[in-house]
Amino acid sequence: MAAETAPAPLLRVAFVGKGGSGKSMISGTIVRLLGAAGEPVLALDSDPLPGLAFSVGIPQHDAGLPEEAVVERPEGEDGPRFRLAEDAVTLAERHARVGPDGVRFLQIGKAGSRAGGNQGRSLHAFRHVAAGLDDGPWHLVGDLPGGTRQPFFGWARWARLVLVVVEPVSASILTGRRLARLGQVEGGPRVVAVASKVDGPADTELVAGRTGLPVIAAVPHDPAVAAAERLGSAPLDHDPDAPAVQAVRSLLVSLRSAGGVA
Amino acid sequence: MKVAVVGKGGAGKTTTAAVVARTLSRLGGPVVALDCDTNANLGLSLGLGWDATDELADLRSDLAEGEVEHEPTWSGLVARFGSDAPDGVRLAVVNRIEDPEPG
């Protein structure tokens, strides 16, 4: 049966939500689970604050793209001021770090970094590389900074599915409600919620009711995750059977069975 | 006294700022609380409620979309983009509105 042997589509998923809601934990764990299953996966970290590197388990927290990744338009020519020096897939292949389970990891330079160089060029490079990876051979899993700014300025346009991570607390729910508007843009991605740090079905219902988004997974409040985060370890390495990790495993299964669009 | 609270998302910035603002006000204010976050939630922690918090944020995004005129003065900003919160704290949403995209 052809339908059973056809390869599942590659994921193009971006995680957004309020700061501290659990975006990095969930996205980092998904990245590692894909890698452990032998699948090619590229993690895209566009948060100028540290986060995803910890949950993936990469000891590299500040390595943006070099400014040579973009070239400036010569004087007198038309067009945008900067363009990528090479195609996005080549740049991602060259500059992504390789982490545990063979996962690839690409990040923007971090705020307050001493790396120097032109942050603007590096940010531009990252954004345009991310936008040009659809033909690449990897699953794409993005972790955006907390809040509404990057998502509404088009940093997740490469994503076919946007997952809003929402804790059952007012500020996180209000943020989720704002982010739900991403899905109302014509031709925009599908937008769904993942309830995070929940203590039972009532919490999940609160997230669904107040954000108006379909909740496709509920990740429980889990002391094992808090312990991993205290140690700076990837939750998957700290306790692969922790309830929150199991919930992310289920989320990945349902994403894949739905062809990556939930 | 002029105090700014910064830190990573989820660290407790908004809660800290709100409690400091209301405590100062109870000690004899006056206090202006400035929400500089593009995802403005300080109203929730001050006790302003969901709807008022959202209205202030929406007013600010209308400005970003050019639907309302900019406010040139400090006192005008606090009046236009502000609301009265409990304990006499005046909250104003004054986040940056321009597109941060480089290049």
Tab-separated table of C-alpha atoms in Angstrom:
chain	number	residue	atom	x	y	z
A	1	MET	CA	0.000	0.000	0.000
A	2	ALA	CA	1.626	3.157	-1.240
A	3	ALA	CA	0.017	5.302	1.433
A	4	GLU	CA	1.811	3.373	4.167
A	5	THR	CA	5.251	3.581	2.634
A	6	ALA	CA	5.114	7.227	1.557
A	7	PRO	CA	7.499	9.263	3.731
A	8	ALA	CA	5.808	11.454	6.297
A	9	PRO	CA	6.123	15.149	5.459
A	10	LEU	CA	8.865	17.111	7.137
A	11	LEU	CA	7.678	19.244	10.043
A	12	ARG	CA	7.749	23.044	9.846
A	13	VAL	CA	6.645	24.003	13.333
A	14	ALA	CA	7.299	27.143	15.377
A	15	PHE	CA	6.756	27.512	19.119
A	16	VAL	CA	5.587	30.868	20.467
A	17	GLY	CA	4.081	32.053	23.755
A	18	LYS	CA	4.781	34.080	26.838
A	19	GLY	CA	8.266	33.963	28.338
A	20	GLY	CA	8.622	31.099	30.784
A	21	SER	CA	5.672	29.133	29.422
A	22	GLY	CA	7.789	26.141	28.422
A	23	LYS	CA	8.450	26.792	24.706
A	24	SER	CA	12.114	25.810	24.895
A	25	MET	CA	11.464	22.691	26.955
A	26	ILE	CA	8.830	21.423	24.528
A	27	SER	CA	10.607	22.417	21.308
A	28	GLY	CA	14.003	21.183	22.524
A	29	THR	CA	12.549	17.837	23.549
A	30	ILE	CA	10.784	17.432	20.196
A	31	VAL	CA	14.071	18.153	18.426
A	32	ARG	CA	15.877	15.498	20.465
A	33	LEU	CA	13.113	12.909	20.021
A	34	LEU	CA	13.238	13.376	16.245
A	35	GLY	CA	17.032	13.074	16.301
A	36	ALA	CA	16.897	9.947	18.455
A	37	ALA	CA	14.501	8.403	15.927
A	38	GLY	CA	17.180	8.901	13.273
A	39	GLU	CA	15.377	11.742	11.553
A	40	PRO	CA	17.132	14.819	10.178
A	41	VAL	CA	16.141	17.833	12.244
A	42	LEU	CA	17.237	21.455	12.423
A	43	ALA	CA	16.410	23.504	15.532
A	44	LEU	CA	15.981	27.232	14.892
A	45	ASP	CA	16.591	29.400	17.949
A	46	SER	CA	15.709	33.042	17.304
A	47	ASP	CA	15.502	34.046	20.964
A	48	PRO	CA	18.150	36.634	21.898
A	49	LEU	CA	18.067	35.188	25.416
A	50	PRO	CA	19.420	31.737	26.305
A	51	GLY	CA	17.022	28.797	26.367
A	52	LEU	CA	16.835	26.223	23.599
A	53	ALA	CA	20.495	25.197	23.790
A	54	PHE	CA	19.877	23.971	27.351
A	55	SER	CA	16.800	21.924	26.535
A	56	VAL	CA	18.458	20.360	23.482
A	57	GLY	CA	21.643	19.726	25.447
A	58	ILE	CA	24.119	21.743	23.380
A	59	PRO	CA	26.973	23.416	25.274
A	60	GLN	CA	26.948	26.336	22.886
A	61	HIS	CA	24.872	29.294	23.890
A	62	ASP	CA	26.125	32.159	21.795
A	63	ALA	CA	26.909	31.497	18.154
A	64	GLY	CA	24.992	33.624	15.708
A	65	LEU	CA	25.615	33.483	11.995
A	66	PRO	CA	28.791	35.327	10.944
A	67	GLU	CA	28.230	38.674	9.313
A	68	GLU	CA	29.821	37.291	6.123
A	69	ALA	CA	26.642	35.224	5.699
A	70	VAL	CA	25.138	38.328	4.116
A	71	VAL	CA	26.615	40.604	1.500
A	72	GLU	CA	25.804	44.259	1.062
A	73	ARG	CA	24.327	45.551	-2.167
A	74	PRO	CA	26.993	47.352	-4.197
A	75	GLU	CA	26.650	51.112	-4.492
A	76	GLY	CA	24.401	52.131	-7.385
A	77	GLU	CA	22.477	48.835	-7.656
A	78	ASP	CA	18.806	48.380	-6.813
A	79	GLY	CA	17.213	45.958	-4.384
A	80	PRO	CA	17.423	45.222	-0.670
A	81	ARG	CA	20.511	46.412	1.188
A	82	PHE	CA	21.565	42.914	2.258
A	83	ARG	CA	21.187	39.495	0.673
A	84	LEU	CA	22.398	36.040	1.693
A	85	ALA	CA	25.914	35.264	0.482
A	86	GLU	CA	24.888	31.693	-0.413
A	87	ASP	CA	21.650	29.758	-0.489
A	88	ALA	CA	19.953	29.226	2.852
A	89	VAL	CA	20.378	25.444	2.953
A	90	THR	CA	24.139	25.707	2.330
A	91	LEU	CA	24.499	28.339	5.062
A	92	ALA	CA	22.450	26.283	7.522
A	93	GLU	CA	24.486	23.174	6.714
A	94	ARG	CA	27.744	25.029	7.324
A	95	HIS	CA	26.862	27.025	10.414
A	96	ALA	CA	24.518	24.759	12.364
A	97	ARG	CA	26.084	23.080	15.383
A	98	VAL	CA	25.655	19.328	15.647
A	99	GLY	CA	24.282	18.250	19.006
A	100	PRO	CA	23.286	15.040	20.757
A	101	ASP	CA	21.352	12.493	18.664
A	102	GLY	CA	22.729	14.217	15.564
A	103	VAL	CA	20.378	17.191	15.785
A	104	ARG	CA	21.367	20.411	14.001
A	105	PHE	CA	21.120	23.692	15.856
A	106	LEU	CA	21.135	27.193	14.416
A	107	GLN	CA	20.816	30.274	16.613
A	108	ILE	CA	20.904	34.035	16.508
A	109	GLY	CA	23.595	35.836	18.479
A	110	LYS	CA	22.532	36.556	22.039
A	111	ALA	CA	21.833	39.973	23.527
A	112	GLY	CA	24.791	41.348	25.458
A	113	SER	CA	27.116	38.936	23.681
A	114	ARG	CA	30.826	39.765	23.624
A	115	ALA	CA	31.184	38.080	20.235
A	116	GLY	CA	31.202	41.509	18.601
A	117	GLY	CA	30.574	41.988	14.929
A	118	ASN	CA	27.513	43.454	13.318
A	119	GLN	CA	24.448	42.131	15.161
A	120	GLY	CA	22.113	43.602	12.561
A	121	ARG	CA	23.728	41.655	9.736
A	122	SER	CA	23.794	38.485	11.767
A	123	LEU	CA	20.093	38.820	12.641
A	124	HIS	CA	19.229	39.536	9.028
A	125	ALA	CA	21.165	36.453	7.962
A	126	PHE	CA	19.366	34.227	10.449
A	127	ARG	CA	15.948	35.494	9.477
A	128	HIS	CA	16.526	34.984	5.764
A	129	VAL	CA	18.177	31.598	6.216
A	130	ALA	CA	15.148	30.444	8.225
A	131	ALA	CA	12.838	31.741	5.510
A	132	GLY	CA	14.731	29.815	2.815
A	133	LEU	CA	14.902	26.339	4.328
A	134	ASP	CA	11.702	24.837	2.984
A	135	ASP	CA	13.650	22.777	0.438
A	136	GLY	CA	16.157	21.627	3.042
A	137	PRO	CA	16.386	17.984	4.099
A	138	TRP	CA	15.447	18.588	7.730
A	139	HIS	CA	12.445	18.840	9.966
A	140	LEU	CA	12.352	22.477	11.100
A	141	VAL	CA	11.494	23.211	14.723
A	142	GLY	CA	11.641	26.855	15.814
A	143	ASP	CA	11.749	28.393	19.280
A	144	LEU	CA	10.797	32.074	19.166
A	145	PRO	CA	11.376	34.619	21.936
A	146	GLY	CA	8.635	35.130	24.477
A	147	GLY	CA	5.902	37.589	23.635
A	148	THR	CA	4.243	38.824	20.494
A	149	ARG	CA	6.892	40.867	18.739
A	150	GLN	CA	8.827	38.404	16.536
A	151	PRO	CA	5.759	36.365	15.566
A	152	PHE	CA	3.915	39.479	14.378
A	153	PHE	CA	6.961	40.807	12.532
A	154	GLY	CA	7.117	37.716	10.361
A	155	TRP	CA	9.864	35.684	12.012
A	156	ALA	CA	7.808	32.498	11.750
A	157	ARG	CA	6.605	32.765	8.165
A	158	TRP	CA	8.514	29.592	7.290
A	159	ALA	CA	6.273	27.636	9.681
A	160	ARG	CA	3.209	25.752	8.494
A	161	LEU	CA	2.049	25.210	12.048
A	162	VAL	CA	2.447	27.638	14.945
A	163	LEU	CA	2.123	26.143	18.409
A	164	VAL	CA	1.261	28.639	21.119
A	165	VAL	CA	2.513	27.354	24.467
A	166	VAL	CA	0.154	28.512	27.206
A	167	GLU	CA	0.301	28.074	30.961
A	168	PRO	CA	-3.013	28.168	32.834
A	169	VAL	CA	-2.236	31.614	34.278
A	170	SER	CA	-3.690	34.994	33.257
A	171	ALA	CA	-0.654	36.622	31.623
A	172	SER	CA	0.159	33.508	29.604
A	173	ILE	CA	-3.464	33.110	28.510
A	174	LEU	CA	-3.741	36.777	27.538
A	175	THR	CA	-0.533	36.412	25.497
A	176	GLY	CA	-1.951	33.275	23.887
A	177	ARG	CA	-5.121	35.128	22.978
A	178	ARG	CA	-3.063	37.837	21.266
A	179	LEU	CA	-0.962	35.257	19.425
A	180	ALA	CA	-4.120	33.495	18.221
A	181	ARG	CA	-4.560	36.429	15.823
A	182	LEU	CA	-1.574	35.119	13.840
A	183	GLY	CA	-3.952	32.525	12.442
A	184	GLN	CA	-6.396	35.153	11.188
A	185	VAL	CA	-3.962	36.472	8.593
A	186	GLU	CA	-4.860	35.418	5.052
A	187	GLY	CA	-2.544	32.624	3.943
A	188	GLY	CA	-1.121	32.438	7.474
A	189	PRO	CA	-0.134	29.276	9.307
A	190	ARG	CA	-2.450	27.055	11.268
A	191	VAL	CA	-2.320	28.134	14.914
A	192	VAL	CA	-2.993	25.785	17.814
A	193	ALA	CA	-2.238	25.749	21.517
A	194	VAL	CA	-0.231	23.449	23.741
A	195	ALA	CA	-1.297	23.687	27.373
A	196	SER	CA	1.821	23.734	29.546
A	197	LYS	CA	2.523	23.122	33.251
A	198	VAL	CA	-1.051	21.935	33.767
A	199	ASP	CA	-2.279	20.243	36.938
A	200	GLY	CA	-5.250	18.409	35.451
A	201	PRO	CA	-7.978	18.602	32.806
A	202	ALA	CA	-9.530	21.768	34.264
A	203	ASP	CA	-6.308	23.667	33.506
A	204	THR	CA	-6.342	22.429	29.906
A	205	GLU	CA	-9.979	23.479	29.543
A	206	LEU	CA	-9.142	26.910	30.931
A	207	VAL	CA	-6.449	27.357	28.251
A	208	ALA	CA	-8.803	26.215	25.489
A	209	GLY	CA	-11.723	28.326	26.681
A	210	ARG	CA	-9.809	31.535	27.302
A	211	THR	CA	-7.535	31.483	24.231
A	212	GLY	CA	-10.168	30.176	21.818
A	213	LEU	CA	-7.480	27.939	20.295
A	214	PRO	CA	-7.713	24.184	19.811
A	215	VAL	CA	-5.449	22.553	22.416
A	216	ILE	CA	-3.616	19.666	20.765
A	217	ALA	CA	-1.532	18.582	23.761
A	218	ALA	CA	-1.293	19.076	27.496
A	219	VAL	CA	2.147	18.959	29.103
A	220	PRO	CA	1.866	18.477	32.863
A	221	HIS	CA	3.528	20.520	35.537
A	222	ASP	CA	6.536	18.297	36.289
A	223	PRO	CA	9.167	18.592	39.044
A	224	ALA	CA	11.566	16.551	36.863
A	225	VAL	CA	11.583	19.374	34.303
A	226	ALA	CA	12.199	21.961	37.010
A	227	ALA	CA	15.105	19.839	38.283
A	228	ALA	CA	16.573	19.528	34.780
A	229	GLU	CA	16.308	23.279	34.298
A	230	ARG	CA	18.036	23.930	37.603
A	231	LEU	CA	20.931	21.734	36.469
A	232	GLY	CA	21.001	23.115	32.935
A	233	SER	CA	20.358	19.627	31.522
A	234	ALA	CA	18.115	18.611	28.665
A	235	PRO	CA	14.853	17.248	30.147
A	236	LEU	CA	15.198	14.202	27.882
A	237	ASP	CA	18.637	13.396	29.348
A	238	HIS	CA	17.620	14.154	32.924
A	239	ASP	CA	14.612	11.825	32.944
A	240	PRO	CA	13.431	10.344	29.644
A	241	ASP	CA	10.328	8.900	31.321
A	242	ALA	CA	9.229	12.054	33.132
A	243	PRO	CA	5.516	12.800	32.620
A	244	ALA	CA	6.213	16.054	30.782
A	245	VAL	CA	8.639	14.307	28.416
A	246	GLN	CA	6.043	11.578	27.787
A	247	ALA	CA	3.494	14.261	26.946
A	248	VAL	CA	5.880	15.822	24.410
A	249	ARG	CA	6.395	12.353	22.925
A	250	SER	CA	2.608	12.079	22.439
A	251	LEU	CA	2.522	15.559	20.927
A	252	LEU	CA	5.166	14.533	18.386
A	253	VAL	CA	3.248	11.372	17.489
A	254	SER	CA	0.085	13.347	16.837
A	255	LEU	CA	1.943	16.012	14.849
A	256	ARG	CA	3.459	13.364	12.635
A	257	SER	CA	0.265	11.397	12.157
A	258	ALA	CA	-1.493	14.615	11.134
A	259	GLY	CA	1.149	15.323	8.502
A	260	GLY	CA	2.740	18.085	10.532
A	261	VAL	CA	-0.255	20.387	10.596
A	262	ALA	CA	-2.013	18.968	13.664
B	1	MET	CA	12.661	57.131	42.701
B	2	LYS	CA	12.964	55.605	39.219
B	3	VAL	CA	13.162	51.809	39.055
B	4	ALA	CA	13.313	49.509	36.014
B	5	VAL	CA	12.761	45.765	36.293
B	6	VAL	CA	14.419	43.543	33.663
B	7	GLY	CA	15.160	39.830	33.197
B	8	LYS	CA	14.268	36.714	31.254
B	9	GLY	CA	10.662	35.848	30.409
B	10	GLY	CA	8.817	34.181	33.239
B	11	ALA	CA	11.366	35.290	35.838
B	12	GLY	CA	8.852	37.462	37.694
B	13	LYS	CA	9.543	40.962	36.317
B	14	THR	CA	5.901	41.969	35.970
B	15	THR	CA	4.883	40.629	39.375
B	16	THR	CA	7.825	42.400	41.025
B	17	ALA	CA	7.130	45.698	39.267
B	18	ALA	CA	3.444	45.579	40.186
B	19	VAL	CA	4.022	44.839	43.857
B	20	VAL	CA	6.710	47.540	44.107
B	21	ALA	CA	4.407	50.075	42.402
B	22	ARG	CA	1.416	49.386	44.623
B	23	THR	CA	3.552	49.283	47.777
B	24	LEU	CA	5.164	52.650	46.941
B	25	SER	CA	1.754	54.093	46.280
B	26	ARG	CA	0.411	52.860	49.627
B	27	LEU	CA	3.428	54.481	51.281
B	28	GLY	CA	2.384	57.801	49.812
B	29	GLY	CA	2.971	57.843	46.010
B	30	PRO	CA	2.377	59.306	43.482
B	31	VAL	CA	3.424	56.344	41.288
B	32	VAL	CA	3.438	55.894	37.515
B	33	ALA	CA	3.920	52.291	36.370
B	34	LEU	CA	5.266	52.040	32.836
B	35	ASP	CA	4.689	48.856	30.858
B	36	CYS	CA	7.508	48.841	28.280
B	37	ASP	CA	6.849	45.263	27.138
B	38	THR	CA	5.570	44.762	23.573
B	39	ASN	CA	3.429	42.038	25.136
B	40	ALA	CA	1.899	44.285	27.783
B	41	ASN	CA	0.634	42.392	30.835
B	42	LEU	CA	1.476	44.706	33.755
B	43	GLY	CA	-2.205	45.639	34.122
B	44	LEU	CA	-3.005	42.069	35.128
B	45	SER	CA	-0.475	42.092	37.972
B	46	LEU	CA	-1.600	45.535	39.162
B	47	GLY	CA	-5.136	44.235	39.461
B	48	LEU	CA	-6.668	46.077	36.531
B	49	GLY	CA	-8.316	42.969	35.099
B	50	TRP	CA	-8.333	41.321	31.690
B	51	ASP	CA	-10.427	43.752	29.702
B	52	ALA	CA	-8.728	46.980	30.793
B	53	THR	CA	-5.285	45.413	30.306
B	54	ASP	CA	-6.215	44.348	26.793
B	55	GLU	CA	-7.758	47.727	25.931
B	56	LEU	CA	-4.544	49.537	26.830
B	57	ALA	CA	-2.479	47.149	24.699
B	58	ASP	CA	-4.883	47.562	21.768
B	59	LEU	CA	-4.762	51.346	22.021
B	60	ARG	CA	-1.015	51.132	21.675
B	61	SER	CA	-1.148	48.816	18.640
B	62	ASP	CA	-3.579	51.223	16.948
B	63	LEU	CA	-0.806	53.788	17.258
B	64	ALA	CA	1.620	51.322	15.647
B	65	GLU	CA	-0.775	50.862	12.748
B	66	GLY	CA	-1.120	54.595	12.274
B	67	GLU	CA	-4.764	54.665	13.305
B	68	VAL	CA	-4.260	57.274	16.014
B	69	GLU	CA	-1.992	60.292	16.353
B	70	HIS	CA	1.293	60.062	18.269
B	71	GLU	CA	1.507	61.780	21.649
B	72	PRO	CA	4.496	64.138	21.853
B	73	THR	CA	4.679	64.857	25.588
B	74	TRP	CA	5.413	62.754	28.624
B	75	SER	CA	2.288	63.787	30.522
B	76	GLY	CA	0.248	63.290	27.358
B	77	LEU	CA	1.560	59.737	27.009
B	78	VAL	CA	0.594	58.863	30.568
B	79	ALA	CA	-2.848	60.377	30.085
B	80	ARG	CA	-3.557	58.868	26.664
B	81	PHE	CA	-2.092	55.396	27.074
B	82	GLY	CA	-2.807	55.053	30.760
B	83	SER	CA	-5.409	53.864	33.180
B	84	ASP	CA	-5.961	54.170	36.930
B	85	ALA	CA	-5.011	51.000	38.770
B	86	PRO	CA	-5.690	50.077	42.419
B	87	ASP	CA	-3.953	51.990	45.260
B	88	GLY	CA	-3.790	55.087	43.047
B	89	VAL	CA	-1.102	53.734	40.706
B	90	ARG	CA	-1.265	55.263	37.226
B	91	LEU	CA	-0.416	52.615	34.603
B	92	ALA	CA	0.749	53.609	31.125
B	93	VAL	CA	1.662	51.307	28.252
B	94	VAL	CA	4.647	52.896	26.515
B	95	ASN	CA	6.287	50.063	24.601
B	96	ARG	CA	8.283	50.788	21.472
B	97	ILE	CA	6.224	50.525	18.351
B	98	GLU	CA	8.576	50.591	15.401
B	99	ASP	CA	9.483	47.547	13.359
B	100	PRO	CA	12.750	46.204	14.783
B	101	GLU	CA	13.641	44.351	11.601
B	102	PRO	CA	17.226	45.119	10.608
B	103	GLY	CA	18.525	45.566	7.090
